[in-house]
Amino acid sequence: MAAPLPVARDTADPSFADLLAARPALSLHAHDGLLLEEVPLARIAREVGTPTWVYSAGTLRRRYRALRAALDGAGLEATIHYAAKANDSQAVLRVLRAEGAGADVVSGGELRATMAAGIPAAATVFSGVGKAPEEIRLALAEGIFQLNAESVEEVAMISAIAAGMGVRAPVALRVNPDVDAGTHAKITTGKAENKFGIAYEDAHALYAHMAALPGIRPIGIATHIGSQITAGMAAYHAAYARLAEMVRGLRAAGLPVERVDCGGGLGIPYRDEVAPAPEALAGTIKATLGGLGLPVMLEPGRWIAGPAGVLLASIVLQKQGRGRRFLVADAAMNDLLRPSLYEAWHGILPLSPARHAAPLAPADIVGPVCESGDTFARDRAMPDLPPGEFIAFLDAGAYGAVMSSTYNARPLAAEVMVDGTRFAVVRPRQTHQDLLAQQRLPEWLAP
């Protein structure tokens, strides 16, 4: 390897020690290196291979309980419905089911996955702007807790399907409060130009119309203003205050309102953001909606699952040229899409304890996929990492494996769960034979 380049760290980047200090499930052992709970991650990398997703059961439990305690501490009658789109691993879902979580799903596939994990439809909210008729029928047949309707057309569809089945669908209207949550443009959902929900100004009339339709039992108002919200409680306060105003108006008109769905979106610190605590969210709900005397619902995904996961990778080679050092990993954008899709920042740590004390120099951490966008980090201060060294991408438990693909004919990575001193493979690594087995040739091309 050529002589290291001068360290040119972005001073805003947290150090390895900073990253560890902010993540209680991770620790550095003098001999075993980086641990998740009490399991050396290098052991998993050697035995299972890389790339591999690893989830901490203890972190899932700890974060769910922290949110539950915050809601209870605020005196709220609240239910928590985990957003399965963040991570729909059966192992993750079963850990959260054991804690008492319900589910929030956005497809028939997610509904089937959560039911398979033991979360009944009677504890599940079905959200999403484009539910197909067969998905609505499935949800109603299974006794769904709540359908969040997002358009006039969907309300009509639900009414026709439910009436035809001889049931009354429990429907909440998802209201778009036109509030900017201050997140990335691709994950904001509560502004007027977004595709989600009913315009605030139209919601009262639609709710009244819904109450007169066959096959529908109107049960309340829902909202969701975006994901990865870290800029304080102002956007939540504005959105929930608008919901409270609407509920009062509906009640004044003699319309039934049974509950309020507050959505999710609470952010986590990927880099060094100051993310709001769950107590702050609970306090905001109490201040805006607490006077209504109604139960509320929350739909967290990332806040619970994000810090619970890492993605393990191996260094394939170090490439030096034209003043830049590239660390090429065996993980790629098809595994962890967030940096390419959202310009997202993820902490990256070596697994070896010796590398944590080694000199640092700027490096671009990239994958092997044939795309310039297959880049995880630029000018990141990293030690010398020769081929075969292991690294971990942090806070990868949400919107990681669920967004992965087989682009470049790269099989899906394995998934592992850690719980204390034990670990188990919860999804085996896909093989190339698995990829080919899903394909069929037309008869005129068959050998």
Coordinates of C-alpha atoms in Angstrom, one line a residue:
M1 CA 0.0 0.0 0.0
A2 CA 1.2 3.5 -0.8
A3 CA 2.0 5.9 2.1
P4 CA -1.1 7.1 3.9
L5 CA -2.5 10.4 2.8
P6 CA -2.6 13.2 5.4
V7 CA -5.6 12.9 7.7
A8 CA -8.3 15.2 6.4
R9 CA -11.2 14.2 8.6
D10 CA -14.4 16.2 8.4
T11 CA -14.4 17.5 12.0
A12 CA -18.2 17.0 12.1
D13 CA -17.7 13.2 11.8
P14 CA -17.8 11.3 15.1
S15 CA -14.7 9.3 16.0
F16 CA -14.8 5.5 16.4
A17 CA -15.0 6.0 20.2
D18 CA -17.8 8.5 19.8
L19 CA -19.8 6.0 17.6
L20 CA -19.3 3.3 20.2
A21 CA -20.2 5.5 23.2
A22 CA -23.6 6.4 21.6
R23 CA -24.5 2.8 20.9
P24 CA -24.9 0.8 24.1
A25 CA -25.3 -2.6 22.3
L26 CA -21.8 -2.2 20.8
S27 CA -18.5 -2.5 22.7
L28 CA -14.9 -3.1 21.9
H29 CA -13.1 -6.1 23.5
A30 CA -9.3 -6.0 23.6
H31 CA -9.0 -9.5 22.1
D32 CA -12.4 -10.3 20.4
G33 CA -12.9 -6.8 18.8
L34 CA -16.3 -5.3 18.1
L35 CA -19.1 -7.0 20.0
L36 CA -22.9 -6.7 19.5
E37 CA -24.3 -7.5 22.9
E38 CA -21.9 -10.3 24.0
V39 CA -21.1 -11.8 20.6
P40 CA -17.9 -11.0 18.7
L41 CA -19.0 -9.8 15.3
A42 CA -15.8 -11.2 13.7
R43 CA -17.0 -14.7 14.8
I44 CA -20.2 -14.2 12.9
A45 CA -18.4 -12.9 9.9
R46 CA -16.0 -15.9 9.9
E47 CA -18.7 -18.5 10.5
V48 CA -21.6 -17.1 8.4
G49 CA -19.6 -15.1 5.8
T50 CA -20.2 -11.6 4.5
P51 CA -22.1 -9.6 3.7
T52 CA -24.4 -10.5 6.6
W53 CA -27.1 -8.5 8.5
V54 CA -26.9 -8.9 12.3
Y55 CA -29.8 -7.8 14.6
S56 CA -29.7 -7.3 18.4
A57 CA -32.8 -8.8 20.1
G58 CA -31.8 -6.9 23.3
T59 CA -31.8 -3.5 21.5
L60 CA -35.2 -4.2 20.0
R61 CA -36.6 -4.9 23.5
R62 CA -34.9 -2.0 25.1
R63 CA -36.1 0.5 22.6
Y64 CA -39.7 -0.8 22.5
R65 CA -39.8 -0.6 26.3
A66 CA -38.4 2.9 26.3
L67 CA -41.2 4.1 24.0
R68 CA -43.8 2.2 26.0
A69 CA -42.5 3.8 29.3
A70 CA -42.6 7.3 27.7
L71 CA -46.2 6.9 26.7
D72 CA -47.2 5.4 30.0
G73 CA -45.3 8.2 31.8
A74 CA -47.3 10.8 30.0
G75 CA -50.5 9.2 31.1
L76 CA -51.6 8.3 27.5
E77 CA -53.8 5.5 26.6
A78 CA -51.7 4.4 23.6
T79 CA -51.0 1.3 21.5
I80 CA -47.7 0.8 19.6
H81 CA -47.9 -0.7 16.1
Y82 CA -44.5 -1.5 14.7
A83 CA -44.0 -0.4 11.1
A84 CA -43.1 -3.7 9.4
K85 CA -41.7 -1.9 6.4
A86 CA -38.6 -1.0 8.4
N87 CA -37.6 -4.6 8.9
D88 CA -40.0 -7.5 8.3
S89 CA -37.7 -10.3 9.5
Q90 CA -39.7 -13.0 11.2
A91 CA -37.2 -13.0 14.1
V92 CA -37.5 -9.2 14.6
L93 CA -41.3 -9.4 14.4
R94 CA -41.4 -12.2 17.0
V95 CA -39.2 -10.3 19.4
L96 CA -41.5 -7.3 19.2
R97 CA -44.7 -9.4 19.4
A98 CA -43.5 -10.9 22.7
E99 CA -43.1 -7.3 23.9
G100 CA -46.8 -6.6 23.1
A101 CA -46.4 -4.7 19.8
G102 CA -49.1 -4.6 17.2
A103 CA -48.2 -4.0 13.6
D104 CA -48.5 -1.3 10.9
V105 CA -48.4 -2.8 7.4
V106 CA -48.5 -1.3 3.9
S107 CA -49.1 -4.4 1.8
G108 CA -50.8 -7.8 1.8
G109 CA -47.4 -9.4 2.0
E110 CA -46.6 -7.5 5.1
L111 CA -49.9 -8.5 6.6
R112 CA -49.2 -12.1 5.9
A113 CA -45.7 -11.7 7.4
T114 CA -46.8 -10.1 10.6
M115 CA -49.6 -12.7 11.1
A116 CA -47.1 -15.5 10.5
A117 CA -45.0 -14.0 13.3
G118 CA -48.0 -14.1 15.6
I119 CA -49.2 -10.5 15.4
P120 CA -53.0 -10.8 14.7
A121 CA -54.8 -8.7 12.2
A122 CA -56.9 -7.5 15.1
A123 CA -53.7 -5.6 16.4
T124 CA -52.7 -4.4 12.9
V125 CA -53.2 -1.1 11.0
F126 CA -53.2 -1.3 7.2
S127 CA -51.8 1.9 5.7
G128 CA -50.7 2.8 2.2
V129 CA -52.0 4.8 -0.7
G130 CA -52.6 1.9 -3.1
K131 CA -54.2 -1.0 -1.4
A132 CA -55.4 -3.5 -4.1
P133 CA -58.9 -5.0 -3.8
E134 CA -57.5 -8.4 -2.9
E135 CA -55.5 -6.8 -0.1
I136 CA -58.5 -5.1 1.3
R137 CA -60.5 -8.4 1.2
L138 CA -57.7 -10.2 3.0
A139 CA -57.5 -7.6 5.7
L140 CA -61.3 -7.6 6.3
A141 CA -61.4 -11.4 6.2
E142 CA -58.7 -11.6 8.9
G143 CA -60.4 -9.0 11.1
I144 CA -58.1 -6.0 10.6
F145 CA -57.9 -3.5 13.5
Q146 CA -57.9 -0.5 11.2
L147 CA -57.7 0.5 7.5
N148 CA -56.2 3.9 6.9
A149 CA -58.0 5.3 3.8
E150 CA -56.1 7.8 1.8
S151 CA -58.5 9.0 -1.0
V152 CA -62.1 9.4 -2.0
E153 CA -61.6 6.6 -4.5
E154 CA -60.3 4.3 -1.8
V155 CA -63.1 5.0 0.5
A156 CA -65.6 4.0 -2.3
M157 CA -63.6 0.8 -2.9
I158 CA -63.5 -0.2 0.7
S159 CA -67.3 0.5 1.0
A160 CA -68.1 -1.7 -2.0
I161 CA -65.8 -4.6 -0.9
A162 CA -67.0 -4.6 2.7
A163 CA -70.7 -4.4 1.8
G164 CA -70.2 -7.2 -0.6
M165 CA -68.6 -9.3 2.2
G166 CA -71.4 -8.4 4.6
V167 CA -69.0 -6.7 7.1
R168 CA -68.3 -3.1 8.3
A169 CA -64.7 -2.1 7.7
P170 CA -63.1 -0.1 10.5
V171 CA -61.7 2.9 8.6
A172 CA -59.7 5.9 9.7
L173 CA -59.0 8.8 7.3
R174 CA -55.4 9.6 6.8
V175 CA -55.2 13.4 6.8
N176 CA -52.4 15.3 5.1
P177 CA -51.9 18.3 7.4
D178 CA -49.5 20.1 4.9
V179 CA -46.7 20.2 7.5
D180 CA -43.1 20.1 6.5
A181 CA -41.2 17.6 8.8
G182 CA -37.9 18.9 7.6
T183 CA -36.6 15.5 6.4
H184 CA -35.2 14.3 3.1
A185 CA -37.5 15.0 0.1
K186 CA -37.9 11.3 -0.6
I187 CA -39.2 10.4 2.9
T188 CA -41.4 13.4 3.7
T189 CA -45.1 12.4 3.5
G190 CA -47.2 15.2 5.1
K191 CA -46.9 18.1 2.6
A192 CA -49.6 19.1 0.2
E193 CA -47.6 17.9 -2.8
N194 CA -47.0 14.5 -1.4
K195 CA -49.2 11.6 -2.7
F196 CA -50.3 10.6 0.8
G197 CA -53.6 11.2 2.6
I198 CA -56.6 13.5 2.3
A199 CA -56.1 17.3 2.1
Y200 CA -56.9 18.8 5.5
E201 CA -59.5 21.1 4.0
D202 CA -61.4 18.1 2.4
A203 CA -61.2 15.6 5.2
H204 CA -64.3 16.7 7.3
A205 CA -66.6 16.4 4.3
L206 CA -65.2 13.1 3.3
Y207 CA -65.4 11.7 6.9
A208 CA -69.1 12.8 7.0
H209 CA -69.7 11.1 3.6
M210 CA -67.9 8.0 4.8
A211 CA -70.2 7.7 7.8
A212 CA -73.2 7.5 5.5
L213 CA -71.7 4.7 3.3
P214 CA -72.6 1.0 3.6
G215 CA -69.9 -1.3 4.8
I216 CA -67.9 1.4 6.7
R217 CA -67.5 2.1 10.4
P218 CA -65.6 5.4 10.6
I219 CA -63.3 5.2 13.6
G220 CA -61.0 8.2 13.6
I221 CA -58.3 10.3 12.0
A222 CA -54.7 9.3 11.1
T223 CA -51.6 11.2 9.9
H224 CA -48.0 10.5 9.2
I225 CA -45.8 13.4 8.3
G226 CA -42.5 11.8 7.4
S227 CA -39.6 9.6 8.4
Q228 CA -36.3 10.3 10.2
I229 CA -37.6 13.4 12.0
T230 CA -34.8 14.9 14.2
A231 CA -35.5 18.6 14.1
G232 CA -37.5 18.7 17.4
M233 CA -41.2 18.6 18.0
A234 CA -42.4 21.6 16.1
A235 CA -43.7 19.7 13.1
Y236 CA -45.3 17.0 15.2
H237 CA -47.0 19.8 17.4
A238 CA -48.3 21.5 14.3
A239 CA -49.7 18.3 12.8
Y240 CA -51.3 17.0 15.9
A241 CA -52.8 20.4 16.8
R242 CA -54.5 20.3 13.4
L243 CA -55.8 16.8 14.1
A244 CA -57.2 17.9 17.4
E245 CA -59.0 20.8 15.7
M246 CA -60.5 18.4 13.2
V247 CA -61.6 15.9 15.9
R248 CA -63.4 18.7 17.7
G249 CA -65.1 19.7 14.5
L250 CA -66.2 16.2 13.7
R251 CA -67.6 15.7 17.2
A252 CA -69.5 19.0 17.0
A253 CA -71.1 17.7 13.8
G254 CA -72.2 14.5 15.7
L255 CA -69.8 12.2 13.9
P256 CA -68.1 9.4 15.8
V257 CA -64.4 9.5 16.5
E258 CA -62.9 6.5 18.5
R259 CA -59.2 7.2 18.3
V260 CA -56.3 9.2 16.7
D261 CA -53.5 7.6 14.8
C262 CA -50.3 9.7 15.3
G263 CA -48.2 7.8 12.8
G264 CA -44.4 7.4 13.2
G265 CA -41.3 9.0 11.9
L266 CA -39.2 9.7 15.1
G267 CA -35.6 9.9 13.9
I268 CA -32.4 8.3 15.2
P269 CA -28.8 9.7 15.3
Y270 CA -27.0 8.1 12.4
R271 CA -24.1 10.5 12.6
D272 CA -24.1 13.0 15.5
E273 CA -27.7 14.4 15.3
V274 CA -29.5 15.3 18.4
A275 CA -32.5 13.1 18.0
P276 CA -35.6 13.8 20.1
A277 CA -36.3 11.4 23.0
P278 CA -39.5 9.4 23.1
E279 CA -40.5 11.4 26.1
A280 CA -40.6 14.5 24.0
L281 CA -42.9 12.9 21.5
A282 CA -45.2 11.6 24.3
G283 CA -45.3 15.1 25.8
T284 CA -46.2 16.6 22.5
I285 CA -49.0 14.1 22.0
K286 CA -50.3 14.8 25.5
A287 CA -50.2 18.6 25.0
T288 CA -52.1 18.5 21.7
L289 CA -54.3 15.5 21.8
G290 CA -54.5 14.7 25.5
G291 CA -57.5 16.8 26.1
L292 CA -59.7 14.8 23.7
G293 CA -60.1 11.8 25.9
L294 CA -59.3 9.5 23.1
P295 CA -56.8 6.6 22.8
V296 CA -53.9 7.2 20.4
M297 CA -51.7 5.0 18.3
L298 CA -48.1 5.2 17.3
E299 CA -46.4 3.5 14.3
P300 CA -42.6 3.5 14.9
G301 CA -40.3 1.5 12.7
R302 CA -36.8 3.0 12.3
W303 CA -36.7 4.3 15.9
I304 CA -37.0 0.7 17.2
A305 CA -35.2 -1.3 14.5
G306 CA -32.6 1.1 13.1
P307 CA -30.1 1.0 16.0
A308 CA -30.7 -2.8 16.4
G309 CA -28.8 -3.8 13.3
V310 CA -25.4 -3.8 11.6
L311 CA -24.3 -5.0 8.2
L312 CA -21.0 -6.9 8.2
A313 CA -18.7 -6.8 5.2
S314 CA -15.2 -7.8 4.2
I315 CA -12.7 -5.7 2.4
V316 CA -12.0 -7.1 -1.0
L317 CA -9.1 -4.7 -1.8
Q318 CA -7.6 -1.3 -1.2
K319 CA -7.3 0.7 -4.4
Q320 CA -5.0 3.7 -4.5
G321 CA -4.9 6.2 -7.4
R322 CA -4.8 9.9 -8.3
G323 CA -4.8 11.1 -4.7
R324 CA -7.7 8.9 -3.5
R325 CA -7.8 5.7 -1.5
F326 CA -10.7 3.3 -2.1
L327 CA -11.7 0.6 0.3
V328 CA -13.7 -1.9 -1.8
A329 CA -16.1 -4.0 0.3
D330 CA -18.0 -7.1 -0.6
A331 CA -21.3 -5.4 0.4
A332 CA -22.8 -3.1 -2.1
M333 CA -25.7 -0.8 -2.9
N334 CA -27.9 -3.8 -3.6
D335 CA -27.4 -4.7 0.1
L336 CA -27.6 -1.3 1.8
L337 CA -29.3 1.1 -0.6
R338 CA -29.7 4.1 1.8
P339 CA -26.4 5.9 1.0
S340 CA -27.1 5.7 -2.7
L341 CA -30.8 6.5 -2.6
Y342 CA -30.9 9.1 0.2
E343 CA -27.2 10.3 0.5
A344 CA -27.5 8.7 4.0
W345 CA -24.6 8.6 6.4
H346 CA -23.8 5.4 8.3
G347 CA -21.1 4.9 10.8
I348 CA -18.5 2.4 9.7
L349 CA -16.3 0.5 12.2
P350 CA -13.5 -2.0 11.8
L351 CA -14.1 -5.2 13.7
S352 CA -10.5 -5.7 14.7
P353 CA -9.4 -4.0 18.0
A354 CA -6.0 -3.2 16.6
R355 CA -7.5 -1.2 13.7
H356 CA -9.3 1.1 16.2
A357 CA -5.9 2.3 17.5
A358 CA -4.2 2.5 14.1
P359 CA -3.4 5.7 12.2
L360 CA -6.3 7.1 10.1
A361 CA -6.4 8.5 6.6
P362 CA -9.2 9.5 4.2
A363 CA -10.8 6.8 2.2
D364 CA -13.9 6.3 0.0
I365 CA -15.7 3.1 1.1
V366 CA -17.4 1.6 -2.0
G367 CA -18.9 -1.6 -3.2
P368 CA -18.3 -3.8 -6.2
V369 CA -21.5 -3.0 -8.1
C370 CA -21.0 -1.5 -11.6
E371 CA -22.5 1.9 -10.6
S372 CA -20.8 5.1 -9.5
G373 CA -23.6 5.4 -6.9
D374 CA -22.3 2.3 -5.2
T375 CA -20.5 4.4 -2.6
F376 CA -21.1 4.2 1.1
A377 CA -18.8 7.0 2.3
R378 CA -16.4 9.6 0.9
D379 CA -13.3 10.9 2.6
R380 CA -14.1 8.9 5.7
A381 CA -11.1 8.6 8.2
M382 CA -10.2 4.9 8.2
P383 CA -7.2 2.8 9.1
D384 CA -5.2 0.6 6.7
L385 CA -7.7 -2.2 5.9
P386 CA -6.1 -4.9 3.8
P387 CA -8.1 -7.6 2.0
G388 CA -10.0 -9.8 4.4
E389 CA -10.5 -7.3 7.1
F390 CA -14.1 -7.0 8.4
I391 CA -16.1 -3.8 8.9
A392 CA -19.6 -3.1 10.2
F393 CA -22.0 -0.5 8.9
L394 CA -23.9 0.8 11.9
D395 CA -27.6 1.6 12.4
A396 CA -28.6 -0.7 9.5
G397 CA -31.5 -2.5 11.2
A398 CA -34.2 -0.4 9.4
Y399 CA -34.6 0.0 5.6
G400 CA -31.6 -2.3 5.1
A401 CA -32.4 -5.9 4.2
V402 CA -36.0 -5.0 3.3
M403 CA -34.7 -2.7 0.5
S404 CA -32.0 -5.0 -0.8
S405 CA -32.1 -6.6 -4.3
T406 CA -30.2 -9.1 -6.4
Y407 CA -28.8 -6.4 -8.8
N408 CA -25.7 -7.7 -10.7
A409 CA -26.9 -11.2 -9.9
R410 CA -25.7 -10.8 -6.3
P411 CA -27.6 -13.1 -3.9
L412 CA -29.3 -11.7 -0.9
A413 CA -27.2 -11.5 2.2
A414 CA -27.6 -13.8 5.3
E415 CA -29.4 -12.5 8.4
V416 CA -28.4 -13.3 12.0
M417 CA -30.0 -12.5 15.3
V418 CA -27.9 -12.0 18.5
D419 CA -29.4 -12.4 21.9
G420 CA -27.0 -12.0 24.8
T421 CA -24.2 -14.6 24.3
R422 CA -25.9 -16.5 21.6
F423 CA -26.6 -16.0 17.9
A424 CA -28.4 -17.8 15.1
V425 CA -28.9 -17.5 11.4
V426 CA -32.5 -16.3 10.8
R427 CA -32.3 -16.2 7.0
P428 CA -29.7 -18.3 5.2
R429 CA -27.6 -16.6 2.5
Q430 CA -29.3 -16.9 -0.9
T431 CA -27.3 -19.0 -3.4
H432 CA -26.7 -18.4 -7.1
Q433 CA -28.7 -21.6 -7.7
D434 CA -31.6 -20.0 -5.8
L435 CA -31.5 -17.0 -8.2
L436 CA -31.5 -19.2 -11.3
A437 CA -34.2 -21.5 -9.9
Q438 CA -36.7 -18.7 -10.1
Q439 CA -36.4 -18.3 -13.8
R440 CA -38.2 -20.1 -16.6
L441 CA -37.5 -20.4 -20.3
P442 CA -40.2 -20.2 -22.9
E443 CA -40.6 -23.5 -24.8
W444 CA -38.9 -22.1 -27.9
L445 CA -35.7 -21.4 -26.0
A446 CA -35.6 -24.6 -24.0
P447 CA -32.6 -26.9 -24.8

